[in-house]
Each structure stands twice: as C-alpha cells, then as structure tokens.
C-alpha cells in the first residue's frame, strides 16, 4: 500500500506526466505534457499528461472490459469495496489536502483539508447504499411475476472542474461504481494531480480498468470522451457554455447526461432577520475562503433597506479580519484564485464595478506581502454596493470573492429580483417569520433553498439546479438510482 506523502511538491513531481489507465500510471500517447502551476507563486510544480482521443480510446476500452465482471458482483460486495475506498482515502486526508492546496490555491485549513475529508466520506456514504439498488414488483396480473430491476448503464464518462475537484469527482464516481458501472474521468487542466493521486490510491483496491483518469485540454480530451460511442452516460460539472457542448454530444449519441452548471445564487435578508447570524451566513455563503469559486456562492445579497448599511459595515469588518496568505500555511483563511485566466476574469468584473459611477467597491482583508507570494493570484474580497440587479456584475457568474449587495423594500420585490436570473442553483432567506420563510422556499426558483443558514452540499442532500444551472441531481440515493442505472421491466408468464 502506498504511504501518505505529506510533501505536495515531491508528490506533484512523482505524479508528473501520467494518466491512470488499466491499473497503471501511463504517459500520453502524444508524449506531450502541460505544466501544473502553484497559483500562490506562479511557479510550475509538475506536469500533466496531455491526453487526446487515442488515450480516450484506450481508457474506454479498459473500462468496457472491467465493467462486465464488476457488474456481476453482488451489490453489497461492490458497496463494501467502495466503502473501503473511503477508509483508505481517510488515511490520506492530509496528503490530498496538501496536494489540492498546492494546485488550486485553496487554503489548507479552511478548504483543502475539508475537501479531502468529505471526499473520503462520499465513498463511505455511497458504499453503504448498495443494498438500495432495488427494483419493484408490479401488480400486472396474478399469473405472472412482473417486476423491474436496476442495471448499470455501462461506462460512465465524468468531466470535472477545478474548484472542488476531488469531491465533485467523488459525487460522480462513487455512486457510478456502487451501481455496477466503470468510469473514465477527464480532470480539469488546473488540478490534474490531486485527482490522479485519488485514482492511483483507489486502484490499489479496485479491479484494474474500473476507474481510469485522463488529463488534458477540454475540447481535445474531454470532447472525444463525451463523444465516444462506448460511453453510455456523461456526468459533467462546469460552465454553462461547456455544458451545452456536452449536452449536444450526448444528444447525438442519445445517452443521458447529468449537468451541474453555474449559479448566481441569491441571499435574501428580511428586516426581521437576526443580523449577526445573517452577516456570518453571508461570509460563509459568499465562500470567501474558497475565493468565491463556488457555483452556490451567495453572489447577490438582497438586504432590506433598513438594515443594509449596518449589514455591509459588519460584513466588511469581519472579512477584513480574514487572513490572506500561502494556501499551505495553517494561519491562512483565504488563498488564491486558481489560474491566470480566472484571475483576469475576476479582475475584469471588479474593475467594471469600479468604473461605474453608481458602484462602490469595498475591498477587504490585506494582500499578503511575503516575497515568495508577490506573483501569486491573490484577489481581495470585494463587497459591491450601488449596482442594480440587472448590472452585468450582478447578472453574470464571476466565480471570484465578489458579491453585490442590493437593497429592497418589500418581500415581493426581493423575490422578484432573486428569481430574475438565468440561473437557479441555490438560494437562502434570512427571517424570524416562519410563514415568510415557508412562502419563500416555494417561490424561490432554485434547486437548493436554505432558511437561516448557507452550508455547502453534503452527501445525502440531493443537489442540482433548475434553469441554466443544470439537469439532474447528485450526491443522494435517488441520484445514484436515477443517473447511474437503467430500469428493466420483466414479465415471467407462469400461466
Ligand atoms: P469549463 O466548463 O470550460 O471546464 C470544466 C471542465 O470541462 C474541464 O475539465 C474542462 O477541461 C472541460 N471542458 C472544457 N471544454 C470542453 C469541451 N469542449 N468538451 C469537453 N470538455 C470540456 O469551465 P472553466 O473554463 O474552467 O471555467 C469557466 C467558468 O465556468 C468559471 O468562471 C465559472 O463561472 C464556471 N464554472 C462553474 C463550475 C461549477 O462548479 N458549476 C466549475 C468550474 C467553472
Ligand atoms: Mg472553459
């Protein structure tokens, strides 16, 4: 068994240049690699294999082969193996936390270690659900046994993003494996090595070929995976734009998809809200410790006009106390943006808000001054006021530590603005009035609504959006049954 390696720099070197296919670390057929950066310094810390359709073909062939035997194992035996994967990952929480912190720039204490831990937990959760892969009997007539059974779909293609790479990958592969499928993952360009390490670790337990992983460019490596004729299901998390491309590829082959896309999630603070709780909830909700790189980030905060000034002051004061710094430092609350491209994107939106005479941008916390972090992709958390709900900055997904605070007078106005968005992923309302809360949970157009809290999704909570935020749910029992199995109807005529 591989020993945990707590030196992420050494581990990144060790894993450099490989896919994991058919039980082996293997270089890309092109022989090419691309650099993996430490966004806190801008330095190259490793290389990733540059996959293309040839690697996809090899990985899918291996997955097709492995799936048959796996599907014939009793469900609980598969579940036990998947739960064992979770226990193994638990022994590597520190290692994986450090590696994802190095690649993604997310702070170890507040984000990266937490991700590694929930990654392990996801496997334990889904492993325990194996016995729920039940069919049903149907009262068709009294002379036959009429029933449904659930069968695996076959090979699942999973294309994943960089913001919570290991956990979002687990929400696809753990249920897919328990249900009897095999998987081929295409990791995000920014965070290939942490996901490769998870695959390498789990291949010590799983039969070879059941879980393969490729790194590479989206269109060049992800495209052929989505289009591959032997990939029977595609599960994708990422941007709306790429989601549409994936959906088209699936339409061409007529295979099902799960799409977990963007958000511009509203938070409504009513005049009777507990202000201190709402401020603390906003700080968690904007996901400042993840630099706002979350599709459920509370990126639009609607506050009753009687509270808005105090709310913004208290929020800014609290964010000012957060420590920005080296992601691997235990003191750090807030690390860096993941990549130069995302950094430019976030800066563009902040500058747009600054250049609007109506906008006020409060930049909070202090940029690190350490010499080695001078070239790091740090962005100060920004609380923006004065812009309306239809301003570009309040409308489009920024994926940065940025939120727009917008006043309202009436409940109806708040709900109208909250729903006036192409997205519908998550929403929260803060009030002491149960009847207002109850009305809002029905009226908010979102897949995930919380009252007086804003936590991140956890295994067992069905998670997914409406409108352009996506199709289908993840993270729950029903998601495993709906998205990773087919129902077969059987009639045994005994007449
Ligand atoms: P993206 O959607 O382009 O990338 C996500 C994954 O899709 C990556 O693995 C990428 O390689 C792959 N991909 C890209 N183009 C592809 C194609 N043509 N065929 C197959 N696979 C393809 O997102 P990106 O460019 O990293 O970020 C852009 C914006 O998307 C962000 O600023 C954010 O607004 C949003 N986003 C949302 C996420 C979410 O959790 N819902 C996660 C990441 C990004
Ligand atoms: Mg993209």
XYZ file of C-alpha atoms and ligand atoms in Angstrom:
540
model
C 0.000 0.000 0.000
C 1.214 3.496 -0.860
C 2.274 5.557 2.144
C 0.870 9.076 2.581
C 3.269 11.683 1.238
C 2.817 14.990 3.044
C 5.228 16.882 0.808
C 2.970 18.096 -2.006
C 5.906 19.408 -4.061
C 7.574 15.985 -4.081
C 4.265 14.239 -4.745
C 3.497 16.556 -7.681
C 6.855 15.637 -9.195
C 6.244 11.943 -8.627
C 2.876 12.063 -10.388
C 4.041 14.258 -13.251
C 3.293 13.268 -16.828
C 0.776 10.483 -16.298
C -2.769 9.354 -16.918
C -4.006 6.313 -14.994
C -5.355 3.678 -17.372
C -5.999 -0.022 -16.840
C -4.319 -0.129 -13.450
C -1.169 1.766 -14.481
C 0.344 5.227 -14.448
C 0.930 5.819 -18.142
C 2.183 8.709 -20.318
C 0.018 10.287 -23.012
C 0.299 8.681 -26.452
C 1.244 12.084 -27.851
C 4.230 12.067 -25.494
C 3.241 15.595 -24.510
C 2.599 17.255 -21.183
C 1.429 20.640 -19.932
C 2.535 22.494 -16.792
C 0.720 22.454 -13.462
C 1.074 25.747 -11.573
C 1.160 26.712 -7.941
C -1.156 29.746 -8.168
C 0.276 31.167 -4.926
C 3.672 31.743 -6.585
C 3.103 31.213 -10.305
C 5.771 28.508 -10.312
C 5.448 25.240 -12.224
C 5.222 22.392 -9.708
C 4.640 19.487 -12.069
C 3.437 18.317 -15.445
C 0.225 16.661 -16.577
C -0.188 14.233 -19.451
C -1.771 15.933 -22.478
C -4.470 13.451 -23.429
C -6.242 13.160 -26.756
C -8.642 10.769 -28.481
C -6.077 7.951 -28.553
C -5.817 7.960 -24.758
C -9.599 8.196 -24.520
C -9.952 5.092 -26.709
C -7.535 3.164 -24.535
C -9.190 4.207 -21.264
C -12.698 3.464 -22.502
C -11.646 0.030 -23.827
C -10.198 -0.789 -20.415
C -13.380 0.428 -18.701
C -15.624 -1.631 -21.007
C -13.635 -4.729 -20.172
C -13.589 -4.152 -16.408
C -17.269 -3.311 -16.130
C -18.621 -6.763 -17.001
C -17.043 -8.581 -14.060
C -17.748 -5.736 -11.687
C -21.459 -5.649 -12.588
C -21.745 -9.370 -11.911
C -20.538 -8.981 -8.315
C -23.293 -8.901 -5.679
C -24.298 -5.293 -4.995
C -23.215 -5.333 -1.355
C -19.813 -6.683 -2.296
C -19.355 -3.681 -4.595
C -20.599 -1.422 -1.817
C -18.108 -2.861 0.671
C -15.242 -2.237 -1.730
C -16.375 1.360 -2.351
C -16.695 1.970 1.411
C -13.192 0.554 1.819
C -12.039 3.145 -0.752
C -13.437 5.779 1.637
C -11.490 4.354 4.567
C -8.301 4.307 2.516
C -8.837 7.929 1.465
C -9.323 8.848 5.124
C -5.733 7.796 5.742
C -4.643 10.204 3.016
C -6.649 13.291 4.029
C -3.571 15.307 4.962
C -1.691 14.296 1.834
C -4.602 15.009 -0.525
C -5.463 18.239 1.270
C -1.918 19.491 0.769
C -1.822 18.457 -2.872
C -5.116 20.149 -3.757
C -3.997 23.262 -1.839
C -0.813 23.371 -3.907
C -2.588 23.007 -7.265
C -5.734 25.035 -6.614
C -4.585 27.766 -4.224
C -7.359 26.951 -1.745
C -6.250 27.349 1.864
C -5.388 24.069 3.590
C -7.129 24.714 6.914
C -10.361 26.305 5.690
C -10.898 24.462 2.401
C -8.449 21.889 1.083
C -8.271 19.580 4.095
C -12.045 19.830 4.388
C -12.404 18.766 0.761
C -10.127 15.751 1.246
C -12.186 14.708 4.222
C -15.577 14.982 2.503
C -14.094 13.122 -0.466
C -13.471 10.124 1.787
C -16.883 10.487 3.395
C -18.620 10.394 -0.008
C -17.230 6.921 -0.723
C -18.319 5.680 2.694
C -21.808 7.125 2.195
C -22.366 5.644 -1.273
C -20.755 2.325 -0.319
C -23.491 1.914 2.286
C -26.255 2.432 -0.268
C -25.529 -0.667 -2.333
C -28.454 -2.637 -0.915
C -30.833 0.127 -2.048
C -30.347 -0.769 -5.727
C -33.781 -2.362 -5.592
C -36.403 -2.962 -8.211
C -40.130 -3.343 -7.634
C -42.907 -5.837 -8.226
C -45.865 -4.681 -10.286
C -49.482 -5.941 -9.911
C -49.853 -6.636 -13.651
C -51.859 -9.854 -13.212
C -51.934 -12.915 -10.947
C -50.440 -15.359 -13.436
C -47.101 -13.639 -13.926
C -44.278 -12.273 -11.863
C -43.892 -8.742 -13.148
C -41.040 -6.661 -11.862
C -38.359 -4.124 -12.550
C -34.687 -4.486 -11.834
C -31.948 -1.863 -11.910
C -28.971 -2.461 -14.160
C -25.802 -0.386 -14.514
C -25.594 1.821 -17.604
C -22.055 0.640 -18.510
C -19.146 3.056 -18.893
C -19.668 6.500 -17.332
C -17.684 9.466 -18.650
C -17.103 12.129 -15.993
C -15.789 15.591 -16.836
C -14.943 17.636 -13.780
C -13.902 21.172 -12.814
C -11.130 22.571 -10.623
C -12.957 24.369 -7.812
C -13.621 21.300 -5.626
C -12.027 18.736 -7.934
C -11.778 15.634 -5.750
C -15.162 15.976 -4.058
C -17.049 16.769 -7.267
C -15.329 13.771 -8.860
C -16.388 11.566 -5.934
C -20.035 12.594 -6.329
C -19.876 11.009 -9.779
C -17.606 8.004 -9.424
C -18.688 6.662 -6.028
C -22.384 6.186 -6.989
C -21.426 5.070 -10.510
C -19.190 2.313 -9.122
C -21.653 1.146 -6.475
C -24.315 0.824 -9.179
C -22.025 -1.500 -11.179
C -20.577 0.899 -13.753
C -16.980 1.645 -14.651
C -15.703 5.208 -15.087
C -13.361 7.304 -17.173
C -12.683 10.748 -15.704
C -11.274 13.778 -17.522
C -9.763 16.046 -14.866
C -9.617 19.842 -15.112
C -6.469 21.352 -16.627
C -5.777 23.355 -13.440
C -5.990 20.473 -10.911
C -4.990 17.172 -12.551
C -2.590 15.781 -9.958
C -4.836 15.545 -6.885
C -7.428 13.610 -8.899
C -4.715 11.405 -10.415
C -3.493 10.606 -6.894
C -7.016 9.625 -5.789
C -7.237 7.300 -8.789
C -3.821 5.785 -8.089
C -4.702 5.198 -4.424
C -8.062 3.606 -5.185
C -6.604 1.362 -7.851
C -4.824 -0.463 -5.031
C -8.273 -1.739 -4.043
C -10.431 -1.591 -7.167
C -10.114 -4.081 -10.043
C -7.983 -2.581 -12.808
C -9.765 -0.622 -15.513
C -12.762 0.193 -13.343
C -11.620 3.733 -12.587
C -9.392 5.420 -15.173
C -8.376 9.061 -15.307
C -7.105 11.276 -18.110
C -5.770 14.807 -18.031
C -5.863 17.195 -20.943
C -7.437 20.092 -22.721
C -11.264 20.338 -22.689
C -12.080 20.059 -26.405
C -9.070 17.818 -27.214
C -9.524 15.217 -24.449
C -12.953 15.889 -22.880
C -14.596 16.213 -26.303
C -13.673 12.701 -27.520
C -14.673 11.256 -24.126
C -18.153 12.795 -24.368
C -18.488 11.641 -27.979
C -17.122 8.120 -27.522
C -19.698 5.532 -28.675
C -18.986 3.229 -25.713
C -19.556 5.940 -23.101
C -23.164 5.335 -22.073
C -23.641 8.224 -19.695
C -21.946 11.589 -19.234
C -21.788 13.399 -15.941
C -20.426 16.938 -16.158
C -19.746 19.795 -13.746
C -18.546 23.131 -15.084
C -19.629 26.144 -17.109
C -22.949 26.596 -18.911
C -21.116 27.062 -22.190
C -19.300 23.715 -21.950
C -22.450 22.090 -20.542
C -24.229 22.906 -23.787
C -21.417 21.280 -25.814
C -21.628 18.146 -23.655
C -25.408 18.047 -23.973
C -25.114 18.249 -27.781
C -22.611 15.369 -27.827
C -24.978 13.311 -25.683
C -27.931 14.184 -27.927
C -26.039 12.932 -30.955
C -25.487 9.536 -29.265
C -28.810 9.635 -27.396
C -27.279 8.970 -23.995
C -28.327 10.520 -20.676
C -26.448 13.366 -19.018
C -26.187 14.991 -15.633
C -25.167 18.641 -15.859
C -24.110 20.638 -12.814
C -23.589 24.161 -14.125
C -23.283 27.726 -12.923
C -25.162 29.909 -10.499
C -25.740 33.463 -9.328
C -27.281 32.472 -6.049
C -29.417 34.981 -4.137
C -29.442 35.533 -0.386
C -32.423 37.497 0.967
C -32.121 39.240 4.348
C -35.572 40.325 5.604
C -35.944 43.269 8.010
C -36.616 40.921 10.951
C -33.503 38.768 10.333
C -31.021 38.107 13.132
C -28.374 40.466 11.778
C -25.311 38.840 13.345
C -26.306 35.425 12.055
C -27.072 36.822 8.618
C -23.677 38.538 8.407
C -21.876 35.354 9.459
C -24.043 33.436 6.977
C -23.137 35.849 4.197
C -19.431 35.304 4.819
C -19.876 31.533 4.642
C -22.332 31.951 1.772
C -20.082 34.003 -0.496
C -17.483 31.254 0.107
C -14.749 33.835 0.752
C -12.439 31.063 1.976
C -12.759 29.476 -1.478
C -12.181 32.852 -3.121
C -15.854 32.693 -4.146
C -15.095 29.926 -6.622
C -18.318 28.090 -5.969
C -21.415 27.678 -8.089
C -23.595 28.116 -4.978
C -21.772 31.296 -3.835
C -24.139 33.960 -2.481
C -23.083 36.386 -5.186
C -26.232 38.541 -4.917
C -27.299 39.632 -1.425
C -30.658 41.392 -1.169
C -30.906 43.241 2.145
C -33.904 45.164 3.470
C -33.110 48.867 3.105
C -33.458 49.424 6.889
C -30.506 47.076 7.536
C -28.281 47.441 4.519
C -25.730 49.975 5.833
C -25.154 48.116 9.112
C -25.089 44.807 7.251
C -22.401 45.945 4.817
C -20.299 47.556 7.579
C -20.420 44.455 9.770
C -19.657 42.186 6.858
C -16.689 44.265 5.679
C -15.342 44.437 9.235
C -15.474 40.646 9.586
C -13.911 39.973 6.172
C -11.150 42.471 6.997
C -10.053 40.148 9.792
C -9.607 37.190 7.451
C -6.007 36.257 6.701
C -4.868 36.062 3.095
C -1.690 34.123 2.524
C 0.111 30.984 1.440
C -2.522 28.254 0.987
C -0.259 25.748 2.751
C 0.088 27.950 5.839
C -2.201 26.924 8.730
C -2.876 30.609 9.558
C -4.347 31.322 6.142
C -8.106 31.747 5.727
C -8.093 32.843 2.073
C -5.710 31.571 -0.603
C -5.595 32.397 -4.305
C -7.632 32.313 -7.488
C -6.939 29.092 -9.379
C -5.420 30.309 -12.656
C -4.255 33.429 -14.518
C -7.351 33.201 -16.775
C -9.754 33.165 -13.805
C -7.721 35.914 -12.125
C -8.141 38.173 -15.175
C -11.828 37.347 -15.353
C -12.436 38.290 -11.706
C -10.366 41.491 -12.031
C -12.334 42.499 -15.132
C -15.628 42.320 -13.221
C -14.239 44.183 -10.198
C -12.890 46.925 -12.499
C -16.243 47.122 -14.264
C -17.930 47.780 -10.911
C -15.270 50.360 -10.014
C -15.676 52.197 -13.303
C -19.443 52.578 -12.841
C -20.139 55.895 -11.077
C -23.035 54.274 -9.212
C -20.890 51.439 -7.836
C -18.947 51.355 -4.575
C -16.419 48.563 -4.161
C -15.187 47.783 -0.667
C -12.049 45.722 -0.942
C -11.449 43.878 2.316
C -8.636 41.993 4.061
C -4.970 42.624 3.282
C -2.994 41.237 0.376
C -0.011 39.177 1.543
C 3.320 40.966 1.448
C 5.602 37.911 1.641
C 8.285 37.987 -1.020
C 7.526 34.481 -2.360
C 3.830 35.357 -2.831
C 4.436 38.535 -4.859
C 3.456 36.834 -8.108
C 0.552 34.899 -6.555
C -3.005 35.182 -7.879
C -4.455 36.935 -4.829
C -7.640 38.982 -5.153
C -9.033 40.983 -2.234
C -12.613 40.057 -1.294
C -14.905 42.738 -2.726
C -18.300 43.835 -1.415
C -20.079 45.872 -4.072
C -22.986 48.240 -3.433
C -24.882 50.705 -5.588
C -25.300 48.477 -8.640
C -28.728 47.182 -9.644
C -29.728 43.553 -10.148
C -29.571 43.934 -13.932
C -25.981 45.266 -13.977
C -23.559 42.884 -15.738
C -21.643 42.393 -12.461
C -24.847 41.357 -10.653
C -26.077 39.182 -13.517
C -23.134 37.094 -14.706
C -21.318 34.380 -12.810
C -17.950 35.800 -11.706
C -16.561 32.862 -9.712
C -14.496 35.150 -7.510
C -14.591 36.635 -3.962
C -17.108 39.219 -5.077
C -20.692 39.870 -4.045
C -23.247 42.552 -4.899
C -25.374 43.834 -2.013
C -28.683 45.259 -3.261
C -31.445 46.928 -1.182
C -35.166 46.110 -1.322
C -38.321 47.434 0.329
C -40.878 44.629 0.020
C -40.829 40.839 0.077
C -42.309 40.739 -3.434
C -39.516 42.942 -4.756
C -36.851 40.727 -3.160
C -38.314 37.517 -4.588
C -38.731 39.106 -7.999
C -35.055 40.170 -8.127
C -33.865 36.816 -6.729
C -35.705 34.956 -9.490
C -34.799 37.421 -12.225
C -31.765 35.390 -13.311
C -30.989 32.785 -15.954
C -29.645 30.575 -13.134
C -31.478 28.580 -10.479
C -28.978 26.669 -8.366
C -29.178 27.750 -4.717
C -30.909 30.433 -2.635
C -31.224 31.417 1.008
C -33.650 33.542 3.012
C -32.999 35.001 6.458
C -36.036 35.821 8.606
C -37.592 35.030 12.003
C -41.039 34.723 10.427
C -41.821 31.114 9.615
C -44.678 31.975 7.283
C -42.459 34.269 5.195
C -39.745 31.590 5.119
C -42.248 28.952 4.025
C -43.629 31.153 1.284
C -40.130 31.903 0.022
C -38.982 28.277 -0.115
C -41.827 27.676 -2.547
C -41.398 30.858 -4.549
C -37.602 30.828 -4.980
C -36.597 29.301 -8.321
C -33.652 27.167 -7.210
C -32.709 23.533 -6.714
C -31.421 24.068 -3.153
C -33.052 26.528 -0.723
C -31.922 27.132 2.853
C -33.510 29.231 5.607
C -31.232 30.982 8.123
C -28.127 29.088 7.034
C -25.956 28.612 3.987
C -23.943 25.413 4.081
C -22.305 23.564 1.228
C -23.835 20.430 -0.216
C -23.161 17.177 1.626
C -23.628 13.520 0.751
C -27.328 12.600 1.131
C -28.693 16.039 0.151
C -29.976 15.911 -3.458
C -28.030 18.639 -5.234
C -28.624 20.261 -8.621
C -30.219 23.243 -10.263
C -33.060 24.431 -12.475
C -32.998 26.802 -15.475
C -29.436 27.078 -16.905
C -27.942 25.713 -13.665
C -28.304 22.215 -14.987
C -30.101 18.921 -15.295
C -30.388 16.225 -12.643
C -29.401 15.810 -9.017
C -26.198 14.497 -7.470
C -24.989 13.452 -4.008
C -28.009 11.384 -2.933
C -29.550 7.913 -3.113
C -32.070 8.980 -5.759
C -29.234 10.446 -7.854
C -27.468 7.092 -7.837
C -30.641 5.279 -8.866
C -31.793 7.796 -11.486
C -28.490 8.641 -13.101
C -26.368 5.525 -12.888
C -28.879 2.724 -13.522
C -31.440 1.692 -16.139
C -34.678 0.040 -15.100
C -35.547 -3.160 -16.907
C -39.154 -4.387 -16.876
C -39.519 -8.164 -16.695
C -42.662 -10.323 -17.059
C -42.417 -14.021 -16.255
C -45.615 -15.638 -17.536
C -46.447 -18.615 -15.303
C -49.798 -19.473 -16.856
P -15.291 24.650 -18.201
O -16.714 24.273 -18.128
O -14.785 25.046 -19.546
O -14.391 23.450 -17.664
C -14.874 22.373 -16.862
C -14.370 21.063 -17.422
O -14.849 20.894 -18.752
C -12.845 20.972 -17.517
O -12.447 19.657 -17.222
C -12.588 21.273 -18.982
O -11.383 20.726 -19.464
C -13.772 20.600 -19.634
N -14.087 21.104 -20.980
C -13.948 22.370 -21.443
N -14.345 22.432 -22.731
C -14.739 21.199 -23.098
C -15.251 20.618 -24.295
N -15.438 21.362 -25.398
N -15.572 19.303 -24.299
C -15.409 18.558 -23.194
N -14.912 19.035 -22.027
C -14.583 20.338 -21.973
O -15.042 25.814 -17.139
P -13.756 26.759 -16.967
O -13.327 27.216 -18.327
O -12.767 26.076 -16.129
O -14.357 27.964 -16.129
C -15.134 28.982 -16.741
C -16.294 29.387 -15.855
O -17.178 28.298 -15.682
C -15.946 29.792 -14.432
O -15.538 31.121 -14.344
C -17.236 29.552 -13.721
O -18.093 30.642 -13.931
C -17.813 28.347 -14.412
N -17.517 27.099 -13.654
C -18.517 26.528 -12.911
C -18.257 25.408 -12.127
C -19.297 24.764 -11.292
O -18.974 24.229 -10.254
N -20.533 24.730 -11.691
C -16.917 24.836 -12.066
C -15.952 25.465 -12.923
C -16.271 26.558 -13.673
Mg -13.667 26.660 -20.331
